[in-house]
Amino acid sequence: MPNHLSFSIRRDQLTSRILIPKYYDPELTESLGVAEQQFELVPLRELLEPGDAGSRLGDWIRREHYGSGEIPFVRTSDLSHWRVRADFKKGVSEDIYLEYAAKQDVRANDILMVAHGTYLVGAVAIVTASETRMVLQDHVFRLRLCEDAPVSAHYLLAALTTSFCRRQIRARQFSADIIDKIGDRHLEVHVPIPRDQRLVDTVSTMVRSIVDGQDAARREISAVCDSNMRMLRERAEARFAFAVPVAGIRNRVLLPKYYDPVLEAALTQAEAADTEPWVTVGDLVEQGMLSAATGIEVGKLAYGTGTIPFLRTSDIADLEVKRDPKQGVSEAIYHEHALKAAVESEDLLLVRDGTYLVGSTAIVGADVGRALVCGGLYRLRVRDRERLDPYVLLALLNHPLARRQMRARQFTRDVIDTLGKRLLEVKIPSPFSDSAREKGRRLAEVMQHKTELKSQISAAIALLEPPIPPVARGRPGWSMRG
């Protein structure tokens, strides 16, 4: 009889010579039986076109092509809230896109699924009609429904995000060297389809509305910030050579990009065009309007000890905290570090350490609740709301010149880049002008809408969540019997 410590299976129950216990999880089998009372359970392969037309991996490309253009090279970390991130990390040229376009054959309403990684395996996103020009990394599946599938792509998007499907994916996700892979086993996942067609239609409509809302929010954010939100890891724009007098050396920094004359000229021109003077982040801190502190590191042994989110650099995207942060910590750990690293509503989080994510920002919505931030993030907290609006600050930190300054102040330390305290040197347009306050007002509205969209995602998933028996934590023993 199965229990939380061990279970046994017969030799004739082995599949494809797999000897990994979680693949045969008896509680998962039990949950499938319970779900069949309300849902038809259809293997994913039966919903997709046959062969590579229905499911195929992307392609490996040489690193030298990274940054060669603006066409998204979609990697596992670029899938967030059912979409490819607006601030995707790497772009490729038109020539690279054309080399792979026919082979990858990405179309509107295709589903993207993470195939390789750890926590991200099984994450999904939908391709919209305006986003088909992309190149997929070899760690990402492109899935396509067959013409006579009983559900839409929007429905499948929600169904694959349920805990019911994600747990099946985890059971089929095996470690290969230093990375996990699911391989063709993703086609075995049983997709729950309600026997009530009205519920299927309701979920499809909800998801389509959410995707449309996300598009509208992205357009508004781009307009408010006058930016496509991309952050490239570029060198100084003065590509060949320039001189800096000895008196111009600051803080003993000898890295050329720190003194980029093209960036300095652009800043001078922008400041001259504004009616109010630009300020530095450090000015706001010195005047008591803002505090800037980094988070803490709890150590990997603390991961999974509880459900309070431990926010890391990969947990922010598109100016918001992700709906499903990957790591949680216990109440004890939270209380130990809350004074230094807990978040409050409308705190700003800014990536300090990393590579392409350095300078990325998010505002903490009311939906986040209690959480701790890691040491690679700055927690910016407005101390004087009457003088400084958090949403104004969020908009101005995403001004293209502000983000270019962050790149110029991002230095490599060992194997990782860091912005360090040089964030305080970054200049932004005056946050006290009427135009800045209008930007803040518009951004506050769109971020509230994005928070509502996250809630709608959770609501759509909940409609499709079959009852699941309690998840067992570890089974140290198992046996085969003939």
Coordinates of C-alpha atoms in Angstrom, one line a residue:
M1 CA 0.0 0.0 0.0
P2 CA 1.5 3.4 -0.9
N3 CA 2.4 5.8 1.9
H4 CA 4.5 8.9 2.3
L5 CA 7.8 7.0 2.8
S6 CA 7.8 4.2 0.2
F7 CA 5.8 2.3 -2.4
S8 CA 6.3 -0.7 -4.6
I9 CA 5.6 -1.4 -8.3
R10 CA 5.7 -4.6 -10.4
R11 CA 8.4 -5.0 -13.0
D12 CA 5.7 -5.0 -15.8
Q13 CA 4.7 -1.5 -14.7
L14 CA 8.1 0.0 -15.6
T15 CA 8.0 2.4 -18.5
S16 CA 10.8 3.0 -21.0
R17 CA 13.3 1.5 -18.5
I18 CA 12.7 4.4 -16.1
L19 CA 13.8 3.6 -12.5
I20 CA 13.2 7.1 -11.0
P21 CA 10.6 6.8 -8.2
K22 CA 8.8 10.1 -8.7
Y23 CA 7.8 9.0 -12.2
Y24 CA 5.6 6.4 -10.6
D25 CA 4.3 8.6 -7.8
P26 CA 1.2 6.7 -6.5
E27 CA -0.4 9.8 -5.2
L28 CA -0.2 11.3 -8.6
T29 CA -2.0 8.3 -10.0
E30 CA -4.6 8.7 -7.3
S31 CA -5.1 12.4 -8.2
L32 CA -5.7 11.4 -11.8
G33 CA -8.4 9.0 -10.7
V34 CA -10.0 11.7 -8.6
A35 CA -9.9 14.3 -11.4
E36 CA -11.6 11.9 -13.8
Q37 CA -14.9 12.4 -11.9
Q38 CA -15.1 16.0 -13.2
F39 CA -12.7 16.2 -16.1
E40 CA -11.8 14.4 -19.2
L41 CA -8.1 13.8 -19.0
V42 CA -6.5 14.0 -22.5
P43 CA -2.7 13.3 -23.0
L44 CA -1.1 16.4 -24.5
R45 CA 0.1 14.5 -27.5
E46 CA -3.5 13.9 -28.6
L47 CA -4.2 17.6 -28.6
L48 CA -1.2 18.6 -30.7
E49 CA -0.4 18.2 -34.4
P50 CA 1.7 15.0 -35.0
G51 CA 5.5 15.1 -34.9
D52 CA 7.5 18.2 -35.1
A53 CA 4.5 20.2 -36.3
G54 CA 2.9 19.8 -32.9
S55 CA 6.0 19.9 -30.6
R56 CA 9.5 20.9 -31.4
L57 CA 12.5 22.4 -29.7
G58 CA 14.1 25.7 -30.7
D59 CA 17.7 26.0 -31.7
W60 CA 21.1 26.7 -30.3
I61 CA 22.8 29.8 -31.7
R62 CA 26.3 31.1 -31.1
R63 CA 26.8 33.6 -28.4
E64 CA 28.4 36.0 -30.9
H65 CA 24.9 36.6 -32.3
Y66 CA 23.5 37.8 -29.0
G67 CA 22.7 41.5 -29.2
S68 CA 23.1 41.6 -33.0
G69 CA 19.5 42.9 -33.4
E70 CA 16.1 43.6 -31.9
I71 CA 14.3 40.3 -32.8
P72 CA 13.7 38.4 -29.5
F73 CA 15.8 35.3 -28.9
V74 CA 13.4 33.7 -26.5
R75 CA 15.1 31.9 -23.6
T76 CA 13.6 30.1 -20.6
S77 CA 13.7 33.1 -18.3
D78 CA 11.9 35.2 -20.9
L79 CA 8.5 33.6 -20.2
S80 CA 6.5 35.4 -17.6
H81 CA 2.7 35.7 -16.8
W82 CA 1.9 33.7 -20.0
R83 CA 3.8 36.0 -22.2
V84 CA 7.3 36.6 -23.6
R85 CA 8.7 39.4 -21.5
A86 CA 8.7 42.9 -23.1
D87 CA 12.2 43.3 -21.7
F88 CA 13.5 40.1 -23.1
K89 CA 17.3 39.8 -22.5
K90 CA 18.8 39.0 -25.9
G91 CA 18.0 40.0 -29.4
V92 CA 19.2 38.8 -32.8
S93 CA 19.6 40.2 -36.2
E94 CA 17.2 39.9 -39.2
D95 CA 19.7 37.5 -40.9
I96 CA 19.7 35.2 -37.9
Y97 CA 15.9 35.3 -37.7
L98 CA 15.6 34.5 -41.4
E99 CA 18.0 31.6 -41.0
Y100 CA 15.6 29.9 -38.5
A101 CA 12.2 31.3 -39.3
A102 CA 11.0 28.6 -41.7
K103 CA 12.4 25.8 -39.6
Q104 CA 10.9 27.0 -36.3
D105 CA 7.7 28.1 -37.9
V106 CA 6.4 30.2 -35.0
R107 CA 2.7 31.3 -35.5
A108 CA 0.1 33.2 -33.6
N109 CA -1.5 31.1 -30.8
D110 CA 1.4 28.7 -30.6
I111 CA 2.2 27.8 -27.0
L112 CA 5.8 28.0 -25.7
M113 CA 6.9 25.7 -22.9
V114 CA 10.2 25.5 -21.0
A115 CA 11.8 22.2 -21.7
H116 CA 15.1 22.4 -19.8
G117 CA 16.1 24.1 -16.5
T118 CA 15.0 23.5 -12.9
Y119 CA 12.1 25.5 -11.5
L120 CA 11.1 26.9 -14.9
V121 CA 10.5 23.6 -16.6
G122 CA 6.8 23.6 -17.7
A123 CA 6.4 27.4 -17.7
V124 CA 4.2 28.4 -20.6
A125 CA 3.5 31.5 -22.7
I126 CA 1.3 32.2 -25.8
V127 CA 2.5 33.8 -29.0
T128 CA 0.3 36.7 -30.2
A129 CA -0.2 37.9 -33.8
S130 CA 2.2 40.8 -33.2
E131 CA 5.0 38.6 -31.8
T132 CA 5.6 35.9 -34.3
R133 CA 9.0 37.3 -35.3
M134 CA 11.2 35.5 -32.8
V135 CA 13.9 32.8 -32.5
L136 CA 13.4 30.1 -29.9
Q137 CA 16.3 28.8 -27.8
D138 CA 16.9 25.1 -27.8
H139 CA 15.5 24.9 -24.2
V140 CA 12.0 25.9 -25.3
F141 CA 9.3 23.8 -26.9
R142 CA 6.9 25.3 -29.6
L143 CA 3.5 23.5 -29.2
R144 CA 0.7 23.7 -31.7
L145 CA -2.8 22.4 -31.4
C146 CA -4.3 20.2 -34.1
E147 CA -7.2 21.6 -36.1
D148 CA -9.8 19.4 -34.5
A149 CA -8.6 19.9 -30.9
P150 CA -11.5 20.2 -28.5
V151 CA -10.0 23.3 -26.8
S152 CA -8.4 26.5 -27.8
A153 CA -4.8 27.6 -27.3
H154 CA -5.9 30.1 -24.7
Y155 CA -7.6 27.3 -22.8
L156 CA -4.5 25.1 -23.0
L157 CA -2.4 27.9 -21.7
A158 CA -4.4 28.0 -18.5
A159 CA -4.7 24.2 -18.2
L160 CA -1.0 23.7 -18.4
T161 CA -0.4 26.2 -15.6
T162 CA -2.6 24.3 -13.1
S163 CA -0.9 22.6 -10.2
F164 CA -2.4 19.4 -11.6
C165 CA -0.4 19.6 -14.8
R166 CA 2.7 21.2 -13.2
R167 CA 3.0 18.2 -10.8
Q168 CA 2.8 15.8 -13.7
I169 CA 5.6 17.8 -15.4
R170 CA 7.7 17.6 -12.2
A171 CA 7.3 13.8 -12.1
R172 CA 8.6 13.7 -15.7
Q173 CA 11.4 16.1 -15.2
F174 CA 14.8 14.3 -14.8
S175 CA 18.2 15.6 -14.0
A176 CA 20.8 15.4 -16.8
D177 CA 24.2 16.5 -15.6
I178 CA 23.6 20.0 -14.2
I179 CA 20.2 20.7 -15.7
D180 CA 16.8 19.1 -15.7
K181 CA 15.0 17.9 -18.8
I182 CA 11.6 16.7 -19.6
G183 CA 12.2 15.4 -23.1
D184 CA 9.2 14.0 -25.0
R185 CA 7.7 13.0 -21.7
H186 CA 5.8 16.3 -21.8
L187 CA 3.5 14.7 -24.3
E188 CA 2.3 12.2 -21.6
V189 CA 0.9 15.0 -19.4
H190 CA -2.9 14.6 -19.0
V191 CA -4.6 17.9 -19.7
P192 CA -7.9 18.4 -17.6
I193 CA -10.9 19.3 -19.8
P194 CA -14.1 20.0 -17.9
R195 CA -17.1 17.9 -19.0
D196 CA -19.1 21.1 -18.9
Q197 CA -18.4 22.9 -22.2
R198 CA -19.6 26.2 -20.8
L199 CA -16.6 26.1 -18.4
V200 CA -14.2 25.5 -21.2
D201 CA -15.6 28.5 -23.1
T202 CA -15.6 30.7 -20.0
V203 CA -11.9 30.0 -19.4
S204 CA -11.0 30.5 -23.0
T205 CA -12.7 33.9 -23.0
M206 CA -11.1 34.9 -19.7
V207 CA -7.6 34.0 -20.9
R208 CA -8.1 35.9 -24.2
S209 CA -9.2 38.9 -22.3
I210 CA -6.1 38.7 -20.0
V211 CA -3.8 38.5 -23.0
D212 CA -5.5 41.5 -24.6
G213 CA -5.2 43.4 -21.4
Q214 CA -1.5 42.6 -21.1
D215 CA -1.0 44.1 -24.6
A216 CA -2.8 47.3 -23.7
A217 CA -0.7 47.6 -20.5
R218 CA 2.5 47.1 -22.3
R219 CA 1.7 49.8 -24.9
E220 CA 0.8 52.3 -22.1
I221 CA 4.0 51.6 -20.1
S222 CA 6.1 52.1 -23.3
A223 CA 4.4 55.4 -23.9
V224 CA 4.7 56.6 -20.3
C225 CA 8.4 55.7 -20.1
D226 CA 9.2 56.6 -23.7
S227 CA 11.0 53.2 -23.9
N228 CA 10.7 49.7 -25.2
M229 CA 11.9 48.6 -21.7
R230 CA 14.9 46.7 -23.2
M231 CA 18.2 46.7 -21.4
L232 CA 21.2 45.8 -23.4
R233 CA 24.7 45.0 -22.0
E234 CA 26.4 47.4 -24.4
R235 CA 29.8 49.0 -24.3
A236 CA 30.4 52.7 -24.3
E237 CA 28.8 54.2 -27.4
A238 CA 32.1 55.9 -28.2
R239 CA 33.4 52.7 -29.7
F240 CA 37.0 53.6 -30.6
A241 CA 38.7 56.0 -28.3
F242 CA 38.3 59.1 -26.2
A243 CA 40.3 61.1 -23.7
V244 CA 39.6 61.9 -20.1
P245 CA 41.7 64.4 -18.2
V246 CA 43.2 63.2 -14.9
A247 CA 41.1 65.7 -13.1
G248 CA 38.0 64.1 -14.6
I249 CA 38.7 60.6 -13.1
R250 CA 36.1 59.9 -10.4
N251 CA 36.3 57.5 -7.5
R252 CA 39.5 56.0 -9.0
V253 CA 37.3 54.3 -11.7
L254 CA 39.3 53.6 -14.9
L255 CA 36.7 51.8 -16.9
P256 CA 36.0 53.6 -20.2
K257 CA 32.2 53.1 -20.3
Y258 CA 31.9 55.0 -17.0
Y259 CA 33.0 58.2 -18.9
D260 CA 31.1 57.5 -22.2
P261 CA 31.2 60.9 -23.9
V262 CA 28.2 60.0 -26.1
L263 CA 26.1 59.3 -23.0
E264 CA 27.4 62.5 -21.2
A265 CA 26.5 64.6 -24.3
A266 CA 23.0 63.1 -24.4
L267 CA 22.5 63.8 -20.6
T268 CA 23.7 67.4 -21.1
Q269 CA 21.3 67.9 -24.0
A270 CA 18.4 66.4 -22.1
E271 CA 19.0 68.5 -19.0
A272 CA 19.3 71.7 -21.0
A273 CA 15.9 70.9 -22.7
D274 CA 14.1 70.5 -19.4
T275 CA 12.7 73.5 -17.4
E276 CA 13.5 71.9 -14.1
P277 CA 17.0 70.4 -13.2
W278 CA 17.6 66.7 -13.1
V279 CA 18.4 65.1 -9.7
T280 CA 20.4 62.1 -8.7
V281 CA 19.0 59.1 -6.7
G282 CA 21.5 60.1 -4.1
D283 CA 20.0 63.6 -3.9
L284 CA 16.6 62.1 -3.0
V285 CA 18.2 59.9 -0.3
E286 CA 20.1 62.8 1.2
Q287 CA 16.9 64.9 1.4
G288 CA 15.2 62.2 3.3
M289 CA 12.6 61.4 0.6
L290 CA 13.9 58.0 -0.2
S291 CA 15.8 55.1 1.4
A292 CA 18.0 52.7 -0.5
A293 CA 18.9 49.4 1.1
T294 CA 19.9 46.0 -0.3
G295 CA 18.3 42.7 0.8
I296 CA 19.8 39.7 2.5
E297 CA 21.0 36.2 1.6
V298 CA 19.3 33.4 3.5
G299 CA 21.3 30.5 2.0
K300 CA 19.9 27.7 -0.1
L301 CA 19.1 25.5 2.9
A302 CA 16.4 28.1 3.7
Y303 CA 14.7 27.6 0.3
G304 CA 11.5 25.7 0.6
T305 CA 11.2 26.0 4.3
G306 CA 8.0 27.9 4.1
T307 CA 5.6 29.8 1.8
I308 CA 6.7 33.5 2.4
P309 CA 8.3 34.6 -0.9
F310 CA 12.0 35.2 -1.0
L311 CA 12.2 37.6 -4.0
R312 CA 15.2 37.2 -6.2
T313 CA 16.3 39.1 -9.3
S314 CA 14.5 36.6 -11.6
D315 CA 11.3 37.2 -9.8
I316 CA 10.7 40.6 -11.3
A317 CA 9.6 41.3 -14.9
D318 CA 7.7 44.0 -16.7
L319 CA 7.8 46.4 -13.7
E320 CA 6.0 43.9 -11.4
V321 CA 6.8 41.0 -9.0
K322 CA 5.9 37.7 -10.6
R323 CA 2.8 35.9 -9.6
D324 CA 4.7 32.8 -8.6
P325 CA 8.1 33.6 -7.0
K326 CA 10.2 30.5 -7.1
Q327 CA 11.5 30.3 -3.5
G328 CA 9.7 30.5 -0.1
V329 CA 11.1 30.7 3.4
S330 CA 9.7 30.0 6.9
E331 CA 8.0 32.4 9.4
A332 CA 11.1 32.2 11.6
I333 CA 13.5 33.3 8.8
Y334 CA 11.0 36.0 7.8
H335 CA 10.9 37.5 11.3
E336 CA 14.7 37.2 11.6
H337 CA 15.3 39.4 8.6
A338 CA 12.1 41.4 8.3
L339 CA 13.6 44.7 9.6
K340 CA 16.3 44.8 6.9
A341 CA 14.7 43.0 4.0
A342 CA 10.9 42.9 4.2
V343 CA 8.8 44.7 1.6
E344 CA 5.9 47.0 1.9
S345 CA 3.3 48.0 -0.7
E346 CA 4.7 50.4 -3.3
D347 CA 8.3 49.7 -2.4
L348 CA 10.5 49.7 -5.6
L349 CA 12.8 46.8 -6.3
L350 CA 15.8 47.4 -8.5
V351 CA 18.3 44.7 -9.7
R352 CA 21.8 45.5 -8.4
D353 CA 23.6 42.3 -9.3
G354 CA 23.5 40.1 -12.4
T355 CA 24.1 40.8 -16.1
Y356 CA 21.2 41.8 -18.4
L357 CA 18.8 42.3 -15.5
V358 CA 20.8 45.0 -13.7
G359 CA 18.7 48.1 -13.4
S360 CA 15.4 46.3 -14.0
T361 CA 12.7 47.6 -11.7
A362 CA 9.4 46.5 -10.2
I363 CA 6.9 48.1 -7.8
V364 CA 5.5 45.9 -5.0
G365 CA 1.7 45.6 -5.5
A366 CA -0.8 45.0 -2.7
D367 CA -1.0 41.4 -4.0
V368 CA 2.6 40.5 -2.9
G369 CA 2.0 40.6 0.8
R370 CA 4.8 39.6 3.1
A371 CA 8.1 38.9 1.4
L372 CA 11.9 39.2 1.8
V373 CA 14.3 40.5 -0.9
C374 CA 17.6 39.0 -1.7
G375 CA 21.0 40.8 -1.6
G376 CA 21.1 41.3 -5.3
L377 CA 18.1 43.7 -5.1
Y378 CA 17.9 47.3 -3.9
R379 CA 14.7 48.0 -1.9
L380 CA 13.9 51.7 -2.6
R381 CA 11.3 53.0 -0.2
V382 CA 9.7 56.5 -0.5
R383 CA 9.8 58.2 2.9
D384 CA 7.9 61.4 2.0
R385 CA 4.9 60.5 -0.2
E386 CA 3.7 64.2 -0.2
R387 CA 6.9 65.2 -2.1
L388 CA 7.8 62.1 -4.0
D389 CA 5.4 59.6 -5.7
P390 CA 6.7 56.0 -6.0
Y391 CA 5.1 55.7 -9.4
V392 CA 6.8 58.9 -10.6
L393 CA 10.1 57.4 -9.4
L394 CA 9.3 54.1 -11.2
A395 CA 8.7 55.9 -14.4
L396 CA 11.8 58.0 -14.2
L397 CA 14.1 55.1 -13.3
N398 CA 13.0 53.6 -16.6
H399 CA 13.7 56.7 -18.6
P400 CA 16.1 55.5 -21.4
L401 CA 18.9 57.8 -20.2
A402 CA 18.5 56.6 -16.6
R403 CA 18.9 53.0 -17.8
R404 CA 21.9 53.8 -20.0
Q405 CA 23.6 55.4 -16.9
M406 CA 23.0 52.2 -15.0
R407 CA 24.7 50.2 -17.7
A408 CA 27.6 52.6 -17.7
R409 CA 27.9 52.1 -13.9
Q410 CA 27.5 48.3 -14.0
F411 CA 31.0 46.7 -13.5
T412 CA 32.0 43.0 -13.6
R413 CA 32.9 41.5 -10.2
D414 CA 34.3 38.0 -10.5
V415 CA 31.6 36.1 -12.5
I416 CA 28.8 38.6 -12.0
D417 CA 28.1 42.3 -12.6
T418 CA 27.1 44.8 -10.0
L419 CA 25.7 48.3 -9.9
G420 CA 26.8 48.8 -6.3
K421 CA 26.4 52.2 -4.7
R422 CA 26.9 53.8 -8.1
L423 CA 23.1 53.7 -8.3
L424 CA 23.1 56.9 -6.2
E425 CA 25.0 58.7 -9.0
V426 CA 22.3 58.1 -11.6
K427 CA 20.5 61.2 -12.8
I428 CA 16.8 61.3 -13.5
P429 CA 14.4 64.1 -14.7
S430 CA 12.9 66.1 -11.9
P431 CA 10.2 64.1 -10.1
F432 CA 8.5 67.2 -9.0
S433 CA 7.4 68.6 -12.3
D434 CA 3.8 68.5 -13.6
S435 CA 4.8 66.2 -16.5
A436 CA 6.5 63.8 -14.1
R437 CA 3.4 63.7 -11.8
E438 CA 1.3 63.0 -14.9
K439 CA 3.6 60.1 -15.8
G440 CA 3.2 58.8 -12.3
R441 CA -0.6 59.0 -12.4
R442 CA -0.8 57.1 -15.7
L443 CA 1.7 54.5 -14.5
A444 CA -0.2 54.0 -11.3
E445 CA -3.3 53.2 -13.2
V446 CA -1.6 50.7 -15.6
M447 CA 0.2 48.9 -12.7
Q448 CA -3.1 48.6 -10.8
H449 CA -4.5 47.0 -14.0
K450 CA -1.6 44.6 -14.2
T451 CA -2.2 43.6 -10.6
E452 CA -5.8 42.8 -11.5
L453 CA -4.6 40.8 -14.5
K454 CA -2.4 38.7 -12.2
S455 CA -5.5 38.0 -10.1
Q456 CA -7.5 37.0 -13.2
I457 CA -4.7 34.6 -14.2
S458 CA -5.0 32.9 -10.8
A459 CA -8.8 32.9 -11.1
A460 CA -8.8 31.2 -14.5
I461 CA -6.3 28.6 -13.3
A462 CA -8.5 27.9 -10.2
L463 CA -11.5 27.0 -12.4
L464 CA -9.5 24.2 -13.9
E465 CA -7.8 22.9 -10.8
P466 CA -8.9 19.3 -10.0
P467 CA -8.7 18.2 -6.4
I468 CA -5.2 16.8 -5.7
P469 CA -4.3 14.6 -2.7
P470 CA -1.7 16.2 -0.3
V471 CA 1.8 16.3 -1.8
A472 CA 4.1 13.8 -0.2
R473 CA 7.5 15.1 0.8
G474 CA 10.1 12.6 -0.2
R475 CA 10.1 8.8 -0.4
P476 CA 13.5 7.4 0.6
G477 CA 12.6 3.9 -0.3
W478 CA 10.9 1.9 -3.1
S479 CA 10.9 -1.6 -4.5
M480 CA 10.1 -3.5 -7.6
R481 CA 8.4 -6.9 -7.4
G482 CA 8.0 -9.4 -10.1

